[in-house]
XYZ file of C-alpha atoms in Angstrom:
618
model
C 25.893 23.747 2.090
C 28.789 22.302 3.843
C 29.603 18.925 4.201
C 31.341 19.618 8.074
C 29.268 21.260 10.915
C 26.187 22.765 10.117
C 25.886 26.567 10.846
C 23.571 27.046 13.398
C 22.245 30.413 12.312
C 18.380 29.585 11.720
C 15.539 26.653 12.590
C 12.005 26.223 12.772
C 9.939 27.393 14.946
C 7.722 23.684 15.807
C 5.951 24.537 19.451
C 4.761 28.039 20.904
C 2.971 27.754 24.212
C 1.405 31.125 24.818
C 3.159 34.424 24.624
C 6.137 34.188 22.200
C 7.644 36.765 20.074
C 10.050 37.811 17.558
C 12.064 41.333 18.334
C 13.836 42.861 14.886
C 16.995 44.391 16.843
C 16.931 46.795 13.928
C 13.607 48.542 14.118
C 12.527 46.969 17.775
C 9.300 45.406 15.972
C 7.664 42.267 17.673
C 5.642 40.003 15.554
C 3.420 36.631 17.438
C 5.999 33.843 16.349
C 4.180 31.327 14.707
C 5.092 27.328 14.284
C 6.652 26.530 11.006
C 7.713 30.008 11.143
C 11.876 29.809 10.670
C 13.642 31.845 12.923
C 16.940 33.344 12.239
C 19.981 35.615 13.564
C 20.119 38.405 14.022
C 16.287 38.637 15.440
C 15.626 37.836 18.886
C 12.941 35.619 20.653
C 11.180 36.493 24.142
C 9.158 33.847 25.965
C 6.322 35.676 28.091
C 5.782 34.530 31.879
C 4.687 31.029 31.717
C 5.353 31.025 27.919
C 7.754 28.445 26.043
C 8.960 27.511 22.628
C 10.661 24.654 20.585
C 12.415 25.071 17.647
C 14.900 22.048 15.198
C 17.544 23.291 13.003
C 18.377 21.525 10.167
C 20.605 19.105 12.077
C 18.267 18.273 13.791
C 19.884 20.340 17.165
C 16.598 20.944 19.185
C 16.416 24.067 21.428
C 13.938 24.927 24.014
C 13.098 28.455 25.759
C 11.697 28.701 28.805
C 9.604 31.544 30.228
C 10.363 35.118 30.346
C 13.591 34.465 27.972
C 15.356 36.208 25.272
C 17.476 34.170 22.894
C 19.130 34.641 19.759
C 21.611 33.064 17.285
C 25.275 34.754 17.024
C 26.843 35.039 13.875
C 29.610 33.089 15.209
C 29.152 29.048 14.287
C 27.151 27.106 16.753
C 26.497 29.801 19.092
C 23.568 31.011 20.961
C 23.123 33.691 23.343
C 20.793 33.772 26.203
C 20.269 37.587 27.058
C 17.879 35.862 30.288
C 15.902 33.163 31.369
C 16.630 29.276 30.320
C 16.549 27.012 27.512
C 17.346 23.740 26.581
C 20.279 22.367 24.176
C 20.195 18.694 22.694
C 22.576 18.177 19.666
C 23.425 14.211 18.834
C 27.181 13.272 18.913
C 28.638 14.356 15.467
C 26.404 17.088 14.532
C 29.227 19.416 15.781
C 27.565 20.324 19.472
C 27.523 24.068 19.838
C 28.246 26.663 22.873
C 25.238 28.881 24.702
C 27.178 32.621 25.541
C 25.554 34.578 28.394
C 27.242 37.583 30.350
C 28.224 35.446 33.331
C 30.039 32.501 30.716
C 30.046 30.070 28.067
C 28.712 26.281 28.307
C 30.134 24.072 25.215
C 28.286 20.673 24.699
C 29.025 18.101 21.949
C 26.261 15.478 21.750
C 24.698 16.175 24.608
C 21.738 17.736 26.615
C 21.746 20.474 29.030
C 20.025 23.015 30.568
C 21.490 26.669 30.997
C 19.552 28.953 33.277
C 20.554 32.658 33.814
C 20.031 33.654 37.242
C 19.459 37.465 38.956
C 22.546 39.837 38.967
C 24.465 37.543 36.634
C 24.798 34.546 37.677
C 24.203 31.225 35.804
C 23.292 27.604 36.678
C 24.040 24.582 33.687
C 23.014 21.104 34.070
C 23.600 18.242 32.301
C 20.924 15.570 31.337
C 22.947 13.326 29.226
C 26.493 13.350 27.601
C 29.092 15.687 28.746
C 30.140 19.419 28.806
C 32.050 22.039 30.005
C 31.623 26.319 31.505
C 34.123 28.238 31.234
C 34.415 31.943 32.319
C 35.790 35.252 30.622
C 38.411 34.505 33.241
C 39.778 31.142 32.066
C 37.702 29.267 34.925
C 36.738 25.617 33.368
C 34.236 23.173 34.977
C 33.775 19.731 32.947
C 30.508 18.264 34.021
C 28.992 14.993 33.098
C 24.919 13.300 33.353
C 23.192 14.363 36.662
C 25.923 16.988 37.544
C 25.896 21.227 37.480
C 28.081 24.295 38.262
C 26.623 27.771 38.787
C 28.201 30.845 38.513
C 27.782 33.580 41.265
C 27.568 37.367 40.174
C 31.214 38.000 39.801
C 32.036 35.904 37.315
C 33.693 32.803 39.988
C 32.529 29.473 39.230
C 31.449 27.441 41.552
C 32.207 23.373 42.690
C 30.550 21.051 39.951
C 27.434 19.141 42.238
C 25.225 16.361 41.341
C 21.586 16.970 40.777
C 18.589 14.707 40.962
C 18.071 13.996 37.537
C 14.274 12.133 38.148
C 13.385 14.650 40.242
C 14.770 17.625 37.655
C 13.177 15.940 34.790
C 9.427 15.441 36.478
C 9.595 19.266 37.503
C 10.683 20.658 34.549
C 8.522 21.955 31.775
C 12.011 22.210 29.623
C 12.101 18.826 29.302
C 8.391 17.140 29.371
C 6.541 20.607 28.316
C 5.868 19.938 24.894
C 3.951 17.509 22.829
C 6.751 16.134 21.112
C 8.899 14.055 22.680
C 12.683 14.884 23.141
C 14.909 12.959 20.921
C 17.356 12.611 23.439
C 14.547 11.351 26.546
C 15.316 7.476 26.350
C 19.243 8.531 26.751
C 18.125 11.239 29.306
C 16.260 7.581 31.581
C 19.299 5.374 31.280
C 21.315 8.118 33.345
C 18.136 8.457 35.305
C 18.430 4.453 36.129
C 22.536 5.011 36.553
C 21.916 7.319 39.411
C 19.158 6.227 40.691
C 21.214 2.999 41.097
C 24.029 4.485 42.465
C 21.509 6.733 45.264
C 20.297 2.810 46.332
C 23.367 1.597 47.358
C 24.644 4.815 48.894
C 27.186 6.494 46.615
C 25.103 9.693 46.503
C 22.830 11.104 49.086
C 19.818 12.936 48.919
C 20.030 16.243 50.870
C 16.445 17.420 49.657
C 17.963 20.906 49.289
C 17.028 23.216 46.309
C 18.756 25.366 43.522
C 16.481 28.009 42.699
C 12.861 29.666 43.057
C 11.045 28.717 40.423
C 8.709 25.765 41.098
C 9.394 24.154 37.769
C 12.715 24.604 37.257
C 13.620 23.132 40.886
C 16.519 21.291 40.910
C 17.011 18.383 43.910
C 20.477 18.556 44.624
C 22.317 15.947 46.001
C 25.492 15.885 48.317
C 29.253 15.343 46.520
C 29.782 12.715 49.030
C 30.732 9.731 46.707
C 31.565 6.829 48.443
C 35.258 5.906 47.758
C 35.049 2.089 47.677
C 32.311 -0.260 48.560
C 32.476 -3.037 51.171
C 35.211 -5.397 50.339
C 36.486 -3.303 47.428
C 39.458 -1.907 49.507
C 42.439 -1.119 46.998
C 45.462 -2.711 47.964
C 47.098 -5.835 46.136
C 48.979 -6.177 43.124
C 46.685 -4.411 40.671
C 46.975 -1.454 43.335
C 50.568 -1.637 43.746
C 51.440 -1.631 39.877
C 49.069 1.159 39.022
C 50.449 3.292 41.608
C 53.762 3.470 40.332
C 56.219 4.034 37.488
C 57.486 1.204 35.292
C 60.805 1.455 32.927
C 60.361 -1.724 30.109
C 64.272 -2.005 29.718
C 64.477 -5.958 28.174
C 62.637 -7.742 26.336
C 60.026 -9.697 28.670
C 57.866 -7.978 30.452
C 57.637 -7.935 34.485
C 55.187 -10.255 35.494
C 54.055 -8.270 38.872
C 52.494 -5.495 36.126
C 50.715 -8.062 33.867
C 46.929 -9.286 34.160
C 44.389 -11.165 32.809
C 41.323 -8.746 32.038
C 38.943 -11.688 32.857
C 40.372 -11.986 36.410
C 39.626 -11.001 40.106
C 42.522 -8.430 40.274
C 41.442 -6.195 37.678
C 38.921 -3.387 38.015
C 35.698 -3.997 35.276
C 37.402 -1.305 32.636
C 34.926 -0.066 29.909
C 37.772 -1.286 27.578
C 35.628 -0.129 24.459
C 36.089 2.958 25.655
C 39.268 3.126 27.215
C 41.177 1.768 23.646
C 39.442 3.901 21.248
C 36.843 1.051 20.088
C 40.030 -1.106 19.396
C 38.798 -3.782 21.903
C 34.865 -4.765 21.819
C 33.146 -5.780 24.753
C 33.174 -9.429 23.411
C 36.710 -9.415 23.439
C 36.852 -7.685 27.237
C 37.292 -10.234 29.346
C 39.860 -11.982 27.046
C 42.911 -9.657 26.905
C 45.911 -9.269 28.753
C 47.067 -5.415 29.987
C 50.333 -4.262 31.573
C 49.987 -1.532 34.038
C 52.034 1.422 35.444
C 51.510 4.875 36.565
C 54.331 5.873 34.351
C 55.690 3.772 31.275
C 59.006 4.189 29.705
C 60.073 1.782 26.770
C 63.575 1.548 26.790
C 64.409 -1.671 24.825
C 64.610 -2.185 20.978
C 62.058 -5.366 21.383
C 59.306 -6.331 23.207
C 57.975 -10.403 22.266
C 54.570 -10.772 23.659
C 54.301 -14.321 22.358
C 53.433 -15.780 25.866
C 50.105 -13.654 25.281
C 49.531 -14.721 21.259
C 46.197 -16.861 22.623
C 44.250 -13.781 24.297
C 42.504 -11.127 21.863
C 44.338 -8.461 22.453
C 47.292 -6.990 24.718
C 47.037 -3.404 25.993
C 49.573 -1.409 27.488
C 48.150 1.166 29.930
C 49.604 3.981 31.955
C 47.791 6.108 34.800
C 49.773 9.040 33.417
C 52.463 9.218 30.617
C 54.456 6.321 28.522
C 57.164 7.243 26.830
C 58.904 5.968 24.178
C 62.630 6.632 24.724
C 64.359 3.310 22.074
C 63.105 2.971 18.606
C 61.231 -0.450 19.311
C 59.342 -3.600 18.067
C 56.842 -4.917 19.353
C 55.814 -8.827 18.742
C 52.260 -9.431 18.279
C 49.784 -12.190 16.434
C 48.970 -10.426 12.567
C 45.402 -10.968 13.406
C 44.876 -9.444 17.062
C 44.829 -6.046 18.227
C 47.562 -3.921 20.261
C 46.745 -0.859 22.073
C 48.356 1.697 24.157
C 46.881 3.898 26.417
C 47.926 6.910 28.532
C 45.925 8.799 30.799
C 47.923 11.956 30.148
C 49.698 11.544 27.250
C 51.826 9.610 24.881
C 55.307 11.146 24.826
C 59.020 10.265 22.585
C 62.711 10.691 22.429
C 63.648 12.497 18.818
C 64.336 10.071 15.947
C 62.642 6.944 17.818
C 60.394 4.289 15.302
C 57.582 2.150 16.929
C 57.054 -0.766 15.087
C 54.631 -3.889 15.216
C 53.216 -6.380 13.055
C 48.939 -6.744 14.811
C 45.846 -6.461 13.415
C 45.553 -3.320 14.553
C 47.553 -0.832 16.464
C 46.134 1.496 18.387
C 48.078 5.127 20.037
C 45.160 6.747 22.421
C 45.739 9.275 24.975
C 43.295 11.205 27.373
C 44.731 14.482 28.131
C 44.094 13.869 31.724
C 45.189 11.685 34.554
C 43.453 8.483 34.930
C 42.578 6.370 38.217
C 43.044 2.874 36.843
C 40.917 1.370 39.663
C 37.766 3.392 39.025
C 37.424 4.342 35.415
C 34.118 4.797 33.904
C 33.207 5.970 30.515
C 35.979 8.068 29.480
C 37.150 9.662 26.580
C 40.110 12.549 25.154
C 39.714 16.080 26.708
C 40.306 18.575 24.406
C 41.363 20.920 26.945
C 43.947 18.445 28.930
C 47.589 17.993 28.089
C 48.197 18.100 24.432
C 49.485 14.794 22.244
C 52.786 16.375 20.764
C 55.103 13.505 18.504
C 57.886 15.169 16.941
C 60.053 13.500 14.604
C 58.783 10.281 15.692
C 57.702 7.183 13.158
C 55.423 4.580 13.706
C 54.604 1.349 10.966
C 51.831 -1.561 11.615
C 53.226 -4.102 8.722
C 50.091 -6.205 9.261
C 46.938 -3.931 9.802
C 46.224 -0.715 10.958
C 47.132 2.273 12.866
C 44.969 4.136 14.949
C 46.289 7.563 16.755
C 43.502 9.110 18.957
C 43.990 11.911 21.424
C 43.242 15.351 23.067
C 44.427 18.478 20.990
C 47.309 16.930 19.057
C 50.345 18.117 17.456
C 52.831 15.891 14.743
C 56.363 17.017 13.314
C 58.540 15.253 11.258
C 55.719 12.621 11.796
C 56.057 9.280 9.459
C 53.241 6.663 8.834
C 53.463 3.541 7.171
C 50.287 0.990 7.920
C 49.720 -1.925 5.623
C 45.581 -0.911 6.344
C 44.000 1.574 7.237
C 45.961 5.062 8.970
C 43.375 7.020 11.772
C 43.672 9.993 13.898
C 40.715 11.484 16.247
C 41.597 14.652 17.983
C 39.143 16.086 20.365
C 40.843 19.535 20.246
C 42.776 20.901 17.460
C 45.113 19.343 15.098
C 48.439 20.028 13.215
C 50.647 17.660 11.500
C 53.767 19.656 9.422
C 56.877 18.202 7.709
C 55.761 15.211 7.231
C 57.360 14.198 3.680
C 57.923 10.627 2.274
C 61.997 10.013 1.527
C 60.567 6.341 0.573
C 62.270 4.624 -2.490
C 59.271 3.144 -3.364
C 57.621 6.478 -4.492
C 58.096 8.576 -6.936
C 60.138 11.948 -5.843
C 59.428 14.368 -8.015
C 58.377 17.168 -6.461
C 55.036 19.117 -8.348
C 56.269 22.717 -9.211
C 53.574 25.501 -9.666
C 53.152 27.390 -12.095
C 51.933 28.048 -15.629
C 54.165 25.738 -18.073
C 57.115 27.927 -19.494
C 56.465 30.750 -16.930
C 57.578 31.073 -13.066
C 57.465 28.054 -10.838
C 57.564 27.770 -7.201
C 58.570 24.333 -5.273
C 55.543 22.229 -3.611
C 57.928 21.763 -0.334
C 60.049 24.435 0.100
C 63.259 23.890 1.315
C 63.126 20.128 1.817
C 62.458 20.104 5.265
C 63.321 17.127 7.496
C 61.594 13.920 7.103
C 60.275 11.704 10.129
C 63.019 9.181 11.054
C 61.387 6.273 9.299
C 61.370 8.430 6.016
C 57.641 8.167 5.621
C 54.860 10.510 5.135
C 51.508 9.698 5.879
C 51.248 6.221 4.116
C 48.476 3.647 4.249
C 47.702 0.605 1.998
C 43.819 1.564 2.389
C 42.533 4.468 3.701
C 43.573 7.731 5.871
C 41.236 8.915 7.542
C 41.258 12.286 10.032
C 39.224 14.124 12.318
C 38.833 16.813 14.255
C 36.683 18.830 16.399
C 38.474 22.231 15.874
C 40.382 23.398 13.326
C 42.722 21.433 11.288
C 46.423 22.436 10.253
C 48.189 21.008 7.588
C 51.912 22.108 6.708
C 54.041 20.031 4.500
C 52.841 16.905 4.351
C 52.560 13.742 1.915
C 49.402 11.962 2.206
C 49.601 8.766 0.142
C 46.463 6.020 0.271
C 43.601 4.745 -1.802
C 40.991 6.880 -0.028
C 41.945 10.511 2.255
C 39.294 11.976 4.459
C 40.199 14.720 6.100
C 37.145 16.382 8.441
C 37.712 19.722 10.608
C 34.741 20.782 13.447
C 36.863 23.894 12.896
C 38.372 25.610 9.930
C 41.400 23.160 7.282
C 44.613 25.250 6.732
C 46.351 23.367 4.187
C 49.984 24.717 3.053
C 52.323 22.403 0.493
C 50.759 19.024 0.821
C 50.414 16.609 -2.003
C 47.226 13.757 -1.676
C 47.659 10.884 -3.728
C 46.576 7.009 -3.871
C 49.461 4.404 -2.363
C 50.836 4.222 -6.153
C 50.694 8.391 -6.619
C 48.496 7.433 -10.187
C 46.016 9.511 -11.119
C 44.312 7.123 -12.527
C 42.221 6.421 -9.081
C 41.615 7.193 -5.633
C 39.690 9.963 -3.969
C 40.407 12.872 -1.974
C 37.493 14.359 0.615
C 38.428 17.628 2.656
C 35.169 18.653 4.690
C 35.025 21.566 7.073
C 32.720 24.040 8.938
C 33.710 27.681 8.339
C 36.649 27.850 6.361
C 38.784 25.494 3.700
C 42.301 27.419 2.679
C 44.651 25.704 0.305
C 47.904 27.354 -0.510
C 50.085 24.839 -2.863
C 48.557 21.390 -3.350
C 48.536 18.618 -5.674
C 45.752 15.868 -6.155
C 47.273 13.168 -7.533
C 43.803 11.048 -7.910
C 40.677 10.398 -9.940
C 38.245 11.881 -7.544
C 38.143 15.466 -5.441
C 35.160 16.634 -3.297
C 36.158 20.085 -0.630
C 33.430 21.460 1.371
C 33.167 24.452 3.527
C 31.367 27.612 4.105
C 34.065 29.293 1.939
C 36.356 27.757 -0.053
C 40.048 29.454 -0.743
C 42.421 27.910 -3.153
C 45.948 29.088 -4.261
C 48.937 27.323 -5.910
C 46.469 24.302 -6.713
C 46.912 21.889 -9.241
C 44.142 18.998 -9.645
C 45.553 16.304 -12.126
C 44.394 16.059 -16.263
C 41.048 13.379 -15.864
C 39.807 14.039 -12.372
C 36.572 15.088 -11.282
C 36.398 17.844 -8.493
C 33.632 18.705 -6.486
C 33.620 22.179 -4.558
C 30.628 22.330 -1.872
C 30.458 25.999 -0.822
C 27.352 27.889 0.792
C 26.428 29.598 -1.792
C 27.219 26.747 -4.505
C 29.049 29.497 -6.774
C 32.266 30.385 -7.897
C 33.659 34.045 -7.273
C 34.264 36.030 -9.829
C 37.675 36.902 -11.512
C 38.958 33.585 -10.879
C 42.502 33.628 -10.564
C 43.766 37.441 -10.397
C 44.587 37.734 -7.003
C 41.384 39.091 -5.829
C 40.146 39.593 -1.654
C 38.249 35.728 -1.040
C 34.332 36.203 -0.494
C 32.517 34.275 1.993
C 30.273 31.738 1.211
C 32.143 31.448 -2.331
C 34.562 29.116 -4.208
C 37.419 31.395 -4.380
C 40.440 30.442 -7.105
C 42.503 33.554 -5.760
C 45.462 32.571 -7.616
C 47.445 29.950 -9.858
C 44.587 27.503 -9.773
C 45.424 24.726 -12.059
C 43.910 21.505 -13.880
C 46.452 19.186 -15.356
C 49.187 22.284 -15.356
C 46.612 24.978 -16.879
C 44.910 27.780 -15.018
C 41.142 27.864 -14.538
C 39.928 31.144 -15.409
C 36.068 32.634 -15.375
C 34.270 30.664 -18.425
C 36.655 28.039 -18.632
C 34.922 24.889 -20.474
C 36.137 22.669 -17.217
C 34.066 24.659 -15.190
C 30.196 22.452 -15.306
C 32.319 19.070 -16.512
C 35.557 18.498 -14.498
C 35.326 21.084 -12.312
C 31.586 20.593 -10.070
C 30.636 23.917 -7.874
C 27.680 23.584 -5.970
């Protein structure tokens, strides 16, 4: 099985309230369906009138199905489709969420609960209980929604405003929720939004209208108005907090202006959720002890920045409504042991050939995707689907600590690394980082070439390509560690650390990359690739002890592992195809060596004594 999302294609059956069935699409058959009874694509399950059903995947994902419903699993990862009627969708955070089609749209959730509900003629209503989500239409339409909010779709296909719900009311009524004997994993997360809103109803922010979405007595939603309050009594924004964060800021010397800076413990600054806001960077025992510069806009345009004025707070954050920019290759002053962040509500943008550098604890890059309003932020986090996080040909070295790089769907070129720690990116979306290959002195610069010894050979980066400005690849004195919630691209790049953990939601593309520990010695370190459908490798080298790849299906080419490593392939099946290494079509579900797969510089064919030993396929 593998290690990255798991496919949600089957679970077991654990509830059935009355009449439930399974349909074979093949010969229309319908058989009782029966608890412990695992239910799996491509059959399809109707829920009678006043029938229901639970069923738990092996994740753990729970789905519900409410009365007169048909459901079934797509082939497609993580997808369900609700031919009509309503269910219910909890999946916790990392279990890689999942997306409910029906003909009216698609709802996406990632560790989160919701409630989809097809309505007459087409239509569909989603609500969320807990987390966050999105709908988006065959159209392009996209509605994020959040705890205690919905959108509905009319016939048509238009999507409609996103509203807030009553969530106590929605959870008494509905059978979805509190229907079953067991309880639902996610219920004590689903009653602190419950108490959030309820909360926010008592002092006026939301008002109860005591209207109704829908006809069904247990599935009746209490909708509330959209009329948010914009500021309570004597919470009026004006002042210097107000001023700074409403408008653009050029850092062109090396002290900062004083009209933008704050103490996070005082009365001018809004109570951030800094934990949040910085990526985890800053805890919430360190909140109220930090100092933050703010702007709409931020553009660093000096070569130094000394923030020793600051060097007794816990941290110092630099945070921008919108964009900061980093137009002069910089350094920026900082105590070895605290933490530096900066934050953009859009994104984090730079001029060609620039260099950030910093000696902190801790340096931390984190962008949103999406505008922020500094003086009411909540629990945020990246949007995949906002404005991308695009360095190119842009360096960035922590000589102290480490480096943290978190962001929407992100995209690095000529993109060098060097962090005394440990080296971290978290994109939300998609990720690609290409031509990223270490010039560094320090490290060996041979180049691997492929290819039986004495026969052809083929260069591991083709055509030299440009290096980042600071000459680095990705570099860290500990560990590297990468994630993603869609697929992963990898182009010419040199990874170099004790430990590399690279983790794709999505599919890993991997072309020309070499992975190696800080000293490139084979002698130790470990490699881990993990992804959901799909790992392709074309032209590698592992230059360390210890391997481990797992994915549905597994494709290698132009591969070499080094002599004394142990690798670990973790397919679906747990085999290898056969005719290793002749070129033939990859099989799903397999370990495919489709061509010039090596160990130590010598192919790996079918029967090969490695195979069992060095080589572990399971």
């Amino acid at each position: 099985m593998s290690g990255g999302a798991t496919d949600l294609s089957r679970a077991t059956i654990t509830e059935v309230v009355r009449d439930v069935n399974i349909i074979s699409p093949a010969s229309k058959a319908r058989k009782p369906a029966r608890t412990q009874q695992v239910f799996s694509t491509p059959d399809v399950l109707h829920a009678g009138r006043e029938s229901r059903a639970e069923m738990v995947a092996v994740d753990k994902t729970v789905v519900r199905v409410g009365a007169d419903t048909y459901f079934t699993f797509e082939p497609e990862q993580r997808q369900i489709a609700l031919k009509r009627g309503s269910l219910l969708f909890q999946s916790d955070t990392g279990k890689g969420g999942g997306t409910i089609q029906t003909e009216a749209g698609v709802a996406a959730v990632e560790g989160t609960t919701l409630i989809v509900v097809t309505t007459s003629k087409g239509g569909l209503k989603v609500l969320l209980l807990e987390g966050k989500g999105k709908v988006t239409t065959p159209g392009g339409e996209l509605r994020v929604i959040r705890a205690g909010e919905m959108t509905y779709m009319l016939p048509g296909g238009k999507l409609g405003p996103v509203q807030d719900f009553h969530l106590q009311q929605q959870v008494a009524a509905s059978r979805l929720v509190l229907g079953f004997r067991s309880k639902l994993p996610s219920l004590d997360k689903i009653k602190g939004e419950i108490k959030k809103q309820n909360a926010k109803i008592a002092r006026g922010a939301l008002l109860e209208t005591g209207l109704l979405a829908g006809n069904a007595p247990y599935e009746a939603y209490a909708i509330t108005s959209r009329e948010v309050l914009l500021k309570e009594e004597g919470s009026a924004r004006s002042g210097r907090f107000h001023t700074a964060a409403t408008s653009d800021s050029p850092i062109d010397q090396g002290t900062l202006d004083p009209a933008r800076v704050f103490d996070t413990g005082g009365n001018e600054v809004p109570r951030f959720r800094l934990p949040a806001l910085t990526g985890g960077a800053i805890s919430h025992a360190q909140a109220r002890d930090g100092t933050v510069f703010v702007a709409r806009n931020t553009r660093l345009a000096t070569r130094r920045i000394a923030l020793g004025d600051f060097s007794d707070r816990s941290f110092f954050l630099f945070l921008s409504s919108e964009d900061f920019r980093i137009d002069q290759s910089a350094s920026i002053g900082r105590s070895a042991t605290k933490p530096l962040v900066i934050a953009a509500g859009r994104t984090i943008q730079n001029a060609p050939g620039t260099v950030l550098t910093a000696r902190t604890a801790a340096l931390t890059l984190i962008a949103f995707g999406t505008p922020l309003d500094l003086e009411n932020i909540s629990n945020v986090q990246p949007s995949a689907d906002g404005t991308p996080l695009a360095l190119d040909r842009f360096g960035i070295e922590n000589r102290a600590g480490d480096i943290q790089l978190i962001g929407p769907t992100t995209m690095l070129t000529n993109f060098g690394v060097a962090a005394a720690g440990n080296f971290g990116i978290e994109a939300a979306g998609s990720l690609r980082i290409a031509d990223s290959i270490t010039s560094n002195p320090n490290f060996r610069l041979e180049r691997f070439q492929l290819g039986q010894r004495g026969g052809p050979v083929e260069t591991l980066f083709k055509g030299s390509p440009a290096t980042a400005p600071n000459g680095r690849g990705i570099e860290a004195g500990k560990a590297v560690r990468i994630t993603s919630r869609r697929e992963i691209v990898v182009e010419r790049v040199d990874f170099s650390a004790e430990n590399i953990r690279i983790a794709a939601g999505g599919s890993l593309r991997v072309t020309s990359a070499r992975f190696s520990n800080a000293n490139f010695n084979s002698s130790r370190g470990r490699v881990e690739l993990i992804a959901g459908p799909l790992i392709a490798i074309n032209g590698a080298q592992f230059d360390v002890l210890d391997v481990s790849l797992a994915a549905r299906t597994i494709d290698l080419s132009n591969t070499n592992f080094a002599a004394g490593s142990r690798v670990v392939l973790d397919s679906a099946t747990g085999l290898l195809a056969p005719r290793a290494n002749t070129g033939q079509p990859s099989r799903p579900g397999f370990v495919n060596f489709l061509t010039n797969v090596l160990y130590g510089g010598n192919r790996v064919n079918d029967g090969s004594p490695l195979i069992g030993t060095r080589i572990i396929i399971k």
